[in-house]
Amino acid sequence: MELFFLVLLVVVMATALGSGFPVAFALPGAAIVTIAIASLTGYLFAGNVDAFFAQGGPSQWLSAGTTNLRGVYWEAQRDTLIAIPLFVFMGIMLQRSKIAEDLLVTMAKLFGPVPGGLGISVVFVGALLAATTGIVGATVVAMGLISLPAMMRNKYSVPLATGTIAASGTLGQIIPPSIVLIILADQLASAVDQAGTLRQNLYKAATGEISMPSDFSVVSTSAGEMFLGAFIPGLVLVGLYMLFILGFAFLKPSAAPAVHEPGTFNRKFMGKVLITLVPPLALIFLVLGSIIAGVATVNQAGAIGAVGAMVMAGYRLREGKRGAYTPAIIAILAILAIAVALSFHTINIKRIETSDDVVAIIVALIAVTLFLLALVWSGWRTLVFEDTLRGVMVETAKTSALVFIILMGAAMLTASFRGFGGEELVKEFLLGLPGGFWAQFIVVMLVIFILGFFLDFIEISVVVVPIVAPILLSDPSANVTAVWLGVMIGLNIQTSFLTPPFGFALFYLRGVAPAAVKTIDMYKGVIAFIALQLLALVIVGQYPSLVNYLPNRVSLLSETAPPPKNPKLQYCLENIVHDEYQTNGDGIMSAIKTASNLDISYLPKDLQKKLQSGYENAEKAIPLMDDIFTAEKAVEDAAVDYRPIHDEVRALERDARRIEAHIKDLEVIVSRSGPNGVYSEERGMKAKAKIEGLTKEHDALMAQIPDGWKDIHKTFSAVQNAENKARLTYRRTVDSAYEPIMEVRKILGGAEQLAGLETEIASLKDDIRNLEPEAAVKRIEDVRSMVSDVDGTSDIRKGLTDARKIMRSKSPEPDKAVAEVDKSLAALAEDLKWRKKGEAELLPGLNAYDEAIKYNIGLRSQPRLPKDMALDVAACLSPHRDISLNF
């Protein structure tokens, strides 16, 4: 019966959408109606409202949507969706202020002389508007009103002209900032948690280990990473559009002729190009650049975009009048003043120490005041001229409300889909497909593409993604990143705006196109661009680095970059360090030998032992790295014969586990059936019969596992464990090799600081005799803290600790405490002898040794990666690495 109600849910939803019922109410309405019918049917025929739910009951699934919405709004960690109204405001403001119109007209004149130039200008402006507005409907309407008549006048092919406008208008869905990317990031954040649990369970089932290595975990994504990941694929799509138009114009010049306007390219026109082009580009730089640089979160970048759009609208609405650019100029000067002040001082009103700090804060306050003045001035202009601000605010509220209502409704629909066992059916279907991850992925992409003929991007994002993403992300054979999957889905969803019968970009264009433009010509025109979008999908799927590289690069170069000891980085770091050993191994060994010959006889015995041990471990580093790659080659050789058997057995075990889960569900029905149970006795008997059939099927599957599988797996695991052991041995060895160097360098470098404390320690003797015991204890603690700041001072601190203990006792004895202070002074004097000698004779040699091994043997102990290595690691991490043999 659960299957019947699942089909009913889909039919009710499809009927509501097909009849024109608003999406925002069709999704939750379908869920509520179906759950109500299932509950009533269960009550009437089984005596229990929960009878026809796969798990849980109606109250659980009806409340799931509300719970999800509460999490979206009330959890500080999930504030990503706040950026949506900010970016919507930015886009509508730029649209209403006619800045988009200026871009189209100016770029059309600029590219006109090039064959297909008008089409290229539409694509170029579409890309710019995508990076500033992201509002498909407004972009298509604006370009349709302005560019389509010009292209028709200049004898452009009608299908080419309409297809170019419609396709270019959809670029806002993949070029950041994009609403669809924000929604996908939010949905994928939840999917990653589920995928991580699935992969953990898979690892436990395959290996028996409770904890999975962290470098095998599924990494989450954010809106900022989605923006970075989609940036290059968006440019690839723009490039494909432009190349297609150029090729079309070359093959058929009459369909896309060049447009020459005499006297266009003069000084006045070039000034117009700069004024029209630079502000939107600057806004794009501020919005995306602030995210890429890590200066601002997505929400803060959205606020930057909204403010920038208002300032731009302020001068555009007063264009041609006196003082039109005054607010914008004030805003620019204020921002420059703040930037200059920040470059020279850390502006913090709580840390004013010098007169220069006061001046910097005053400058910053003046600049902020001027910027606020410019913003209020621009806002006033948008309010009083053509009532622009009010219209923008109303449209922003409408669009944002629509998005959030759809999100809530989709959450309820998804919850009810799960309640009737739909998620398990989808999971079983996908996991049962031959061909592994790529077969599953292609089917999901095909389903999303087909759904794009009927549904909008929001419905697809919030209904389909939560169901299929955990399955795709958990697969260790592909080991895809969440950001890559999100961008691939985003590229696929983009086609939904062009695919008939419900291609929204086609509707928008049809509404503003002249009657001479036939709808069939519009459909013909978008076919080529749909094909280009699918081609872009194939390219990005084939080269995941196009998506993953930029987020990896920004992450590894940011102030919060993970340290080199991060488990996720080890595989790539060891490949890079191995290459370094191959090219510079002799130089590294020579540096180790030179350092080991330095005179350390005057150092304390413990430091001597640590240094000697460090040198010995350093000498082992290169041979141990060779052991890693020998072991890795052994795994690769063994995997040739092992992989087919492994894949076959794991597929059988996976199917068997699905059957086991089904049997457990049926056993629950059996245990709860009977006269006093939830389910009828008849249903219990059917469940028993089904359990018997499934048990036989399960046993038949397990019987197909090849003989000797356990021995084969044990043999390969031994080879694999040898590689893991080699890697762990190398990591421990290089850490042990470098840590003594860091310790001794810090100790010797603290000689001067320690010498400066001699007076402080000596003064304690008078303080102990003259101060009250409590005050004396506080004084001793202060000096002891100063000594603790210097590395390697445990012997010196011992006397101070004993002196404090004496003065804390019930009967303080100042003379004994002073005697302990004298011991600390004596220990300090002894320390300074070898420290100063080491600082003069040994430290230069250790510093030179450190420079030689810092970024190879000592790389794991550094606080962060150097830039060149960070870039190499980012490139190494970008392709997807198959880790399935570990499962």
mmCIF file of N, CA, C and O in Angstrom, residues 424-488:
data_model
loop_
_atom_site.group_PDB
_atom_site.id
_atom_site.type_symbol
_atom_site.label_atom_id
_atom_site.label_comp_id
_atom_site.label_asym_id
_atom_site.label_seq_id
_atom_site.Cartn_x
_atom_site.Cartn_y
_atom_site.Cartn_z
ATOM 1 N N GLU A 424 13.854 5.023 -0.183
ATOM 2 C CA GLU A 424 14.445 3.685 -0.216
ATOM 3 C C GLU A 424 14.291 3.056 -1.599
ATOM 4 O O GLU A 424 15.191 2.367 -2.076
ATOM 5 N N LEU A 425 13.143 3.312 -2.254
ATOM 6 C CA LEU A 425 12.950 2.781 -3.603
ATOM 7 C C LEU A 425 13.961 3.380 -4.576
ATOM 8 O O LEU A 425 14.560 2.668 -5.386
ATOM 9 N N VAL A 426 14.145 4.706 -4.482
ATOM 10 C CA VAL A 426 15.120 5.368 -5.354
ATOM 11 C C VAL A 426 16.519 4.834 -5.065
ATOM 12 O O VAL A 426 17.311 4.567 -5.986
ATOM 13 N N LYS A 427 16.825 4.688 -3.786
ATOM 14 C CA LYS A 427 18.144 4.193 -3.390
ATOM 15 C C LYS A 427 18.383 2.784 -3.936
ATOM 16 O O LYS A 427 19.443 2.485 -4.497
ATOM 17 N N GLU A 428 17.384 1.919 -3.781
ATOM 18 C CA GLU A 428 17.519 0.552 -4.277
ATOM 19 C C GLU A 428 17.669 0.527 -5.792
ATOM 20 O O GLU A 428 18.470 -0.237 -6.338
ATOM 21 N N PHE A 429 16.910 1.372 -6.475
ATOM 22 C CA PHE A 429 16.992 1.415 -7.934
ATOM 23 C C PHE A 429 18.377 1.862 -8.390
ATOM 24 O O PHE A 429 18.996 1.227 -9.248
ATOM 25 N N LEU A 430 18.877 2.955 -7.783
ATOM 26 C CA LEU A 430 20.179 3.476 -8.198
ATOM 27 C C LEU A 430 21.300 2.506 -7.861
ATOM 28 O O LEU A 430 22.197 2.263 -8.686
ATOM 29 N N LEU A 431 21.270 1.963 -6.646
ATOM 30 C CA LEU A 431 22.343 1.055 -6.236
ATOM 31 C C LEU A 431 22.284 -0.272 -6.989
ATOM 32 O O LEU A 431 23.295 -0.976 -7.087
ATOM 33 N N GLY A 432 21.118 -0.606 -7.518
ATOM 34 C CA GLY A 432 20.986 -1.844 -8.271
ATOM 35 C C GLY A 432 21.400 -1.730 -9.722
ATOM 36 O O GLY A 432 21.453 -2.736 -10.440
ATOM 37 N N LEU A 433 21.701 -0.528 -10.184
ATOM 38 C CA LEU A 433 22.097 -0.340 -11.578
ATOM 39 C C LEU A 433 23.488 -0.912 -11.828
ATOM 40 O O LEU A 433 24.409 -0.690 -11.031
ATOM 41 N N PRO A 434 23.685 -1.640 -12.927
ATOM 42 C CA PRO A 434 25.042 -2.073 -13.272
ATOM 43 C C PRO A 434 25.849 -0.866 -13.758
ATOM 44 O O PRO A 434 25.307 0.079 -14.329
ATOM 45 N N GLY A 435 27.136 -0.901 -13.509
ATOM 46 C CA GLY A 435 27.971 0.217 -13.978
ATOM 47 C C GLY A 435 28.418 1.141 -12.879
ATOM 48 O O GLY A 435 29.171 2.085 -13.131
ATOM 49 N N GLY A 436 27.941 0.919 -11.645
ATOM 50 C CA GLY A 436 28.442 1.699 -10.519
ATOM 51 C C GLY A 436 28.020 3.154 -10.537
ATOM 52 O O GLY A 436 26.935 3.506 -11.034
ATOM 53 N N PHE A 437 28.903 4.007 -10.039
ATOM 54 C CA PHE A 437 28.561 5.412 -9.833
ATOM 55 C C PHE A 437 28.139 6.097 -11.123
ATOM 56 O O PHE A 437 27.148 6.836 -11.144
ATOM 57 N N TRP A 438 28.883 5.885 -12.193
ATOM 58 C CA TRP A 438 28.615 6.661 -13.408
ATOM 59 C C TRP A 438 27.270 6.301 -14.019
ATOM 60 O O TRP A 438 26.604 7.162 -14.601
ATOM 61 N N ALA A 439 26.858 5.048 -13.885
ATOM 62 C CA ALA A 439 25.514 4.688 -14.350
ATOM 63 C C ALA A 439 24.469 5.411 -13.510
ATOM 64 O O ALA A 439 23.486 5.962 -14.045
ATOM 65 N N GLN A 440 24.676 5.432 -12.181
ATOM 66 C CA GLN A 440 23.742 6.143 -11.302
ATOM 67 C C GLN A 440 23.716 7.632 -11.639
ATOM 68 O O GLN A 440 22.644 8.246 -11.721
ATOM 69 N N PHE A 441 24.896 8.194 -11.828
ATOM 70 C CA PHE A 441 25.001 9.627 -12.086
ATOM 71 C C PHE A 441 24.309 10.005 -13.400
ATOM 72 O O PHE A 441 23.576 11.005 -13.465
ATOM 73 N N ILE A 442 24.536 9.223 -14.431
ATOM 74 C CA ILE A 442 23.925 9.520 -15.744
ATOM 75 C C ILE A 442 22.405 9.429 -15.651
ATOM 76 O O ILE A 442 21.679 10.273 -16.211
ATOM 77 N N VAL A 443 21.903 8.434 -14.936
ATOM 78 C CA VAL A 443 20.443 8.306 -14.768
ATOM 79 C C VAL A 443 19.882 9.514 -14.025
ATOM 80 O O VAL A 443 18.851 10.088 -14.419
ATOM 81 N N VAL A 444 20.561 9.936 -12.955
ATOM 82 C CA VAL A 444 20.101 11.099 -12.190
ATOM 83 C C VAL A 444 20.121 12.356 -13.060
ATOM 84 O O VAL A 444 19.171 13.151 -13.066
ATOM 85 N N MET A 445 21.206 12.541 -13.816
ATOM 86 C CA MET A 445 21.289 13.712 -14.698
ATOM 87 C C MET A 445 20.191 13.682 -15.759
ATOM 88 O O MET A 445 19.607 14.717 -16.099
ATOM 89 N N LEU A 446 19.899 12.480 -16.275
ATOM 90 C CA LEU A 446 18.841 12.348 -17.282
ATOM 91 C C LEU A 446 17.484 12.686 -16.677
ATOM 92 O O LEU A 446 16.673 13.392 -17.293
ATOM 93 N N VAL A 447 17.242 12.214 -15.455
ATOM 94 C CA VAL A 447 15.973 12.517 -14.782
ATOM 95 C C VAL A 447 15.833 14.015 -14.544
ATOM 96 O O VAL A 447 14.770 14.611 -14.785
ATOM 97 N N ILE A 448 16.908 14.646 -14.066
ATOM 98 C CA ILE A 448 16.875 16.097 -13.827
ATOM 99 C C ILE A 448 16.636 16.844 -15.136
ATOM 100 O O ILE A 448 15.863 17.809 -15.186
ATOM 101 N N PHE A 449 17.290 16.392 -16.215
ATOM 102 C CA PHE A 449 17.089 17.034 -17.522
ATOM 103 C C PHE A 449 15.639 16.925 -17.972
ATOM 104 O O PHE A 449 15.052 17.908 -18.447
ATOM 105 N N ILE A 450 15.056 15.751 -17.800
ATOM 106 C CA ILE A 450 13.650 15.556 -18.209
ATOM 107 C C ILE A 450 12.715 16.375 -17.315
ATOM 108 O O ILE A 450 11.756 16.992 -17.803
ATOM 109 N N LEU A 451 12.994 16.386 -16.015
ATOM 110 C CA LEU A 451 12.162 17.194 -15.112
ATOM 111 C C LEU A 451 12.226 18.674 -15.491
ATOM 112 O O LEU A 451 11.269 19.417 -15.262
ATOM 113 N N GLY A 452 13.362 19.088 -16.072
ATOM 114 C CA GLY A 452 13.500 20.475 -16.494
ATOM 115 C C GLY A 452 12.507 20.894 -17.559
ATOM 116 O O GLY A 452 12.260 22.093 -17.747
ATOM 117 N N PHE A 453 11.913 19.918 -18.265
ATOM 118 C CA PHE A 453 10.880 20.244 -19.249
ATOM 119 C C PHE A 453 9.595 20.737 -18.565
ATOM 120 O O PHE A 453 8.783 21.404 -19.187
ATOM 121 N N PHE A 454 9.440 20.359 -17.276
ATOM 122 C CA PHE A 454 8.169 20.617 -16.607
ATOM 123 C C PHE A 454 8.293 21.446 -15.332
ATOM 124 O O PHE A 454 7.336 22.121 -14.947
ATOM 125 N N LEU A 455 9.445 21.380 -14.656
ATOM 126 C CA LEU A 455 9.591 22.036 -13.362
ATOM 127 C C LEU A 455 10.625 23.152 -13.420
ATOM 128 O O LEU A 455 11.529 23.134 -14.249
ATOM 129 N N ASP A 456 10.505 24.074 -12.477
ATOM 130 C CA ASP A 456 11.455 25.174 -12.337
ATOM 131 C C ASP A 456 12.677 24.673 -11.559
ATOM 132 O O ASP A 456 12.660 23.615 -10.933
ATOM 133 N N PHE A 457 13.746 25.487 -11.611
ATOM 134 C CA PHE A 457 14.999 25.071 -10.968
ATOM 135 C C PHE A 457 14.852 24.903 -9.459
ATOM 136 O O PHE A 457 15.499 24.043 -8.862
ATOM 137 N N ILE A 458 13.993 25.697 -8.821
ATOM 138 C CA ILE A 458 13.871 25.607 -7.366
ATOM 139 C C ILE A 458 13.251 24.276 -6.977
ATOM 140 O O ILE A 458 13.734 23.588 -6.063
ATOM 141 N N GLU A 459 12.169 23.880 -7.681
ATOM 142 C CA GLU A 459 11.529 22.615 -7.349
ATOM 143 C C GLU A 459 12.483 21.446 -7.538
ATOM 144 O O GLU A 459 12.557 20.539 -6.700
ATOM 145 N N ILE A 460 13.259 21.470 -8.629
ATOM 146 C CA ILE A 460 14.205 20.380 -8.881
ATOM 147 C C ILE A 460 15.269 20.342 -7.786
ATOM 148 O O ILE A 460 15.628 19.284 -7.273
ATOM 149 N N SER A 461 15.750 21.512 -7.420
ATOM 150 C CA SER A 461 16.827 21.590 -6.419
ATOM 151 C C SER A 461 16.390 21.043 -5.077
ATOM 152 O O SER A 461 17.131 20.295 -4.432
ATOM 153 N N VAL A 462 15.203 21.423 -4.650
ATOM 154 C CA VAL A 462 14.797 21.084 -3.282
ATOM 155 C C VAL A 462 14.035 19.776 -3.175
ATOM 156 O O VAL A 462 13.851 19.268 -2.073
ATOM 157 N N VAL A 463 13.605 19.214 -4.313
ATOM 158 C CA VAL A 463 12.895 17.936 -4.273
ATOM 159 C C VAL A 463 13.824 16.779 -4.625
ATOM 160 O O VAL A 463 13.875 15.761 -3.931
ATOM 161 N N VAL A 464 14.593 16.930 -5.693
ATOM 162 C CA VAL A 464 15.419 15.824 -6.192
ATOM 163 C C VAL A 464 16.741 15.707 -5.444
ATOM 164 O O VAL A 464 17.158 14.612 -5.054
ATOM 165 N N VAL A 465 17.420 16.834 -5.230
ATOM 166 C CA VAL A 465 18.770 16.808 -4.662
ATOM 167 C C VAL A 465 18.829 16.126 -3.297
ATOM 168 O O VAL A 465 19.715 15.287 -3.060
ATOM 169 N N PRO A 466 17.928 16.424 -2.349
ATOM 170 C CA PRO A 466 18.028 15.747 -1.047
ATOM 171 C C PRO A 466 17.878 14.231 -1.123
ATOM 172 O O PRO A 466 18.368 13.518 -0.242
ATOM 173 N N ILE A 467 17.254 13.737 -2.180
ATOM 174 C CA ILE A 467 17.022 12.290 -2.298
ATOM 175 C C ILE A 467 18.213 11.590 -2.941
ATOM 176 O O ILE A 467 18.673 10.548 -2.471
ATOM 177 N N VAL A 468 18.745 12.171 -4.023
ATOM 178 C CA VAL A 468 19.788 11.470 -4.789
ATOM 179 C C VAL A 468 21.206 11.845 -4.363
ATOM 180 O O VAL A 468 22.133 11.033 -4.518
ATOM 181 N N ALA A 469 21.406 13.066 -3.841
ATOM 182 C CA ALA A 469 22.768 13.505 -3.530
ATOM 183 C C ALA A 469 23.471 12.616 -2.507
ATOM 184 O O ALA A 469 24.658 12.294 -2.692
ATOM 185 N N PRO A 470 22.829 12.202 -1.399
ATOM 186 C CA PRO A 470 23.545 11.334 -0.449
ATOM 187 C C PRO A 470 24.046 10.039 -1.080
ATOM 188 O O PRO A 470 25.133 9.560 -0.743
ATOM 189 N N ILE A 471 23.263 9.481 -2.006
ATOM 190 C CA ILE A 471 23.658 8.227 -2.653
ATOM 191 C C ILE A 471 24.889 8.444 -3.523
ATOM 192 O O ILE A 471 25.851 7.668 -3.487
ATOM 193 N N LEU A 472 24.887 9.517 -4.315
ATOM 194 C CA LEU A 472 26.001 9.788 -5.218
ATOM 195 C C LEU A 472 27.262 10.186 -4.457
ATOM 196 O O LEU A 472 28.370 9.767 -4.803
ATOM 197 N N LEU A 473 27.096 10.981 -3.416
ATOM 198 C CA LEU A 473 28.267 11.466 -2.666
ATOM 199 C C LEU A 473 28.910 10.368 -1.828
ATOM 200 O O LEU A 473 30.112 10.425 -1.548
ATOM 201 N N SER A 474 28.139 9.380 -1.429
ATOM 202 C CA SER A 474 28.685 8.339 -0.551
ATOM 203 C C SER A 474 29.502 7.293 -1.299
ATOM 204 O O SER A 474 30.251 6.541 -0.686
ATOM 205 N N ASP A 475 29.382 7.245 -2.621
ATOM 206 C CA ASP A 475 30.080 6.215 -3.405
ATOM 207 C C ASP A 475 31.587 6.454 -3.386
ATOM 208 O O ASP A 475 32.067 7.480 -3.880
ATOM 209 N N PRO A 476 32.378 5.511 -2.841
ATOM 210 C CA PRO A 476 33.831 5.739 -2.765
ATOM 211 C C PRO A 476 34.566 5.506 -4.080
ATOM 212 O O PRO A 476 35.729 5.902 -4.217
ATOM 213 N N SER A 477 33.913 4.857 -5.045
ATOM 214 C CA SER A 477 34.605 4.590 -6.306
ATOM 215 C C SER A 477 34.824 5.865 -7.107
ATOM 216 O O SER A 477 35.856 6.028 -7.756
ATOM 217 N N ALA A 478 33.856 6.780 -7.063
ATOM 218 C CA ALA A 478 34.015 8.071 -7.741
ATOM 219 C C ALA A 478 34.594 9.100 -6.785
ATOM 220 O O ALA A 478 35.401 9.938 -7.168
ATOM 221 N N ASN A 479 34.133 9.057 -5.518
ATOM 222 C CA ASN A 479 34.642 9.960 -4.473
ATOM 223 C C ASN A 479 34.540 11.419 -4.916
ATOM 224 O O ASN A 479 35.489 12.202 -4.760
ATOM 225 N N VAL A 480 33.385 11.784 -5.475
ATOM 226 C CA VAL A 480 33.213 13.142 -6.001
ATOM 227 C C VAL A 480 33.026 14.118 -4.849
ATOM 228 O O VAL A 480 32.605 13.750 -3.757
ATOM 229 N N THR A 481 33.336 15.367 -5.117
ATOM 230 C CA THR A 481 33.150 16.407 -4.109
ATOM 231 C C THR A 481 31.732 16.963 -4.206
ATOM 232 O O THR A 481 31.102 16.925 -5.269
ATOM 233 N N ALA A 482 31.248 17.509 -3.107
ATOM 234 C CA ALA A 482 29.900 18.077 -3.087
ATOM 235 C C ALA A 482 29.818 19.283 -4.005
ATOM 236 O O ALA A 482 28.791 19.507 -4.656
ATOM 237 N N VAL A 483 30.884 20.074 -4.086
ATOM 238 C CA VAL A 483 30.851 21.267 -4.933
ATOM 239 C C VAL A 483 30.783 20.862 -6.406
ATOM 240 O O VAL A 483 30.060 21.489 -7.199
ATOM 241 N N TRP A 484 31.485 19.809 -6.797
ATOM 242 C CA TRP A 484 31.419 19.339 -8.188
ATOM 243 C C TRP A 484 30.014 18.844 -8.519
ATOM 244 O O TRP A 484 29.468 19.177 -9.576
ATOM 245 N N LEU A 485 29.443 18.049 -7.625
ATOM 246 C CA LEU A 485 28.091 17.542 -7.866
ATOM 247 C C LEU A 485 27.102 18.701 -7.955
ATOM 248 O O LEU A 485 26.217 18.706 -8.826
ATOM 249 N N GLY A 486 27.254 19.699 -7.090
ATOM 250 C CA GLY A 486 26.358 20.850 -7.119
ATOM 251 C C GLY A 486 26.449 21.622 -8.422
ATOM 252 O O GLY A 486 25.428 22.025 -9.001
ATOM 253 N N VAL A 487 27.666 21.831 -8.904
ATOM 254 C CA VAL A 487 27.840 22.570 -10.161
ATOM 255 C C VAL A 487 27.290 21.766 -11.334
ATOM 256 O O VAL A 487 26.659 22.325 -12.249
ATOM 257 N N MET A 488 27.509 20.452 -11.327
ATOM 258 C CA MET A 488 26.965 19.615 -12.403
ATOM 259 C C MET A 488 25.437 19.679 -12.420
ATOM 260 O O MET A 488 24.818 19.803 -13.486
#
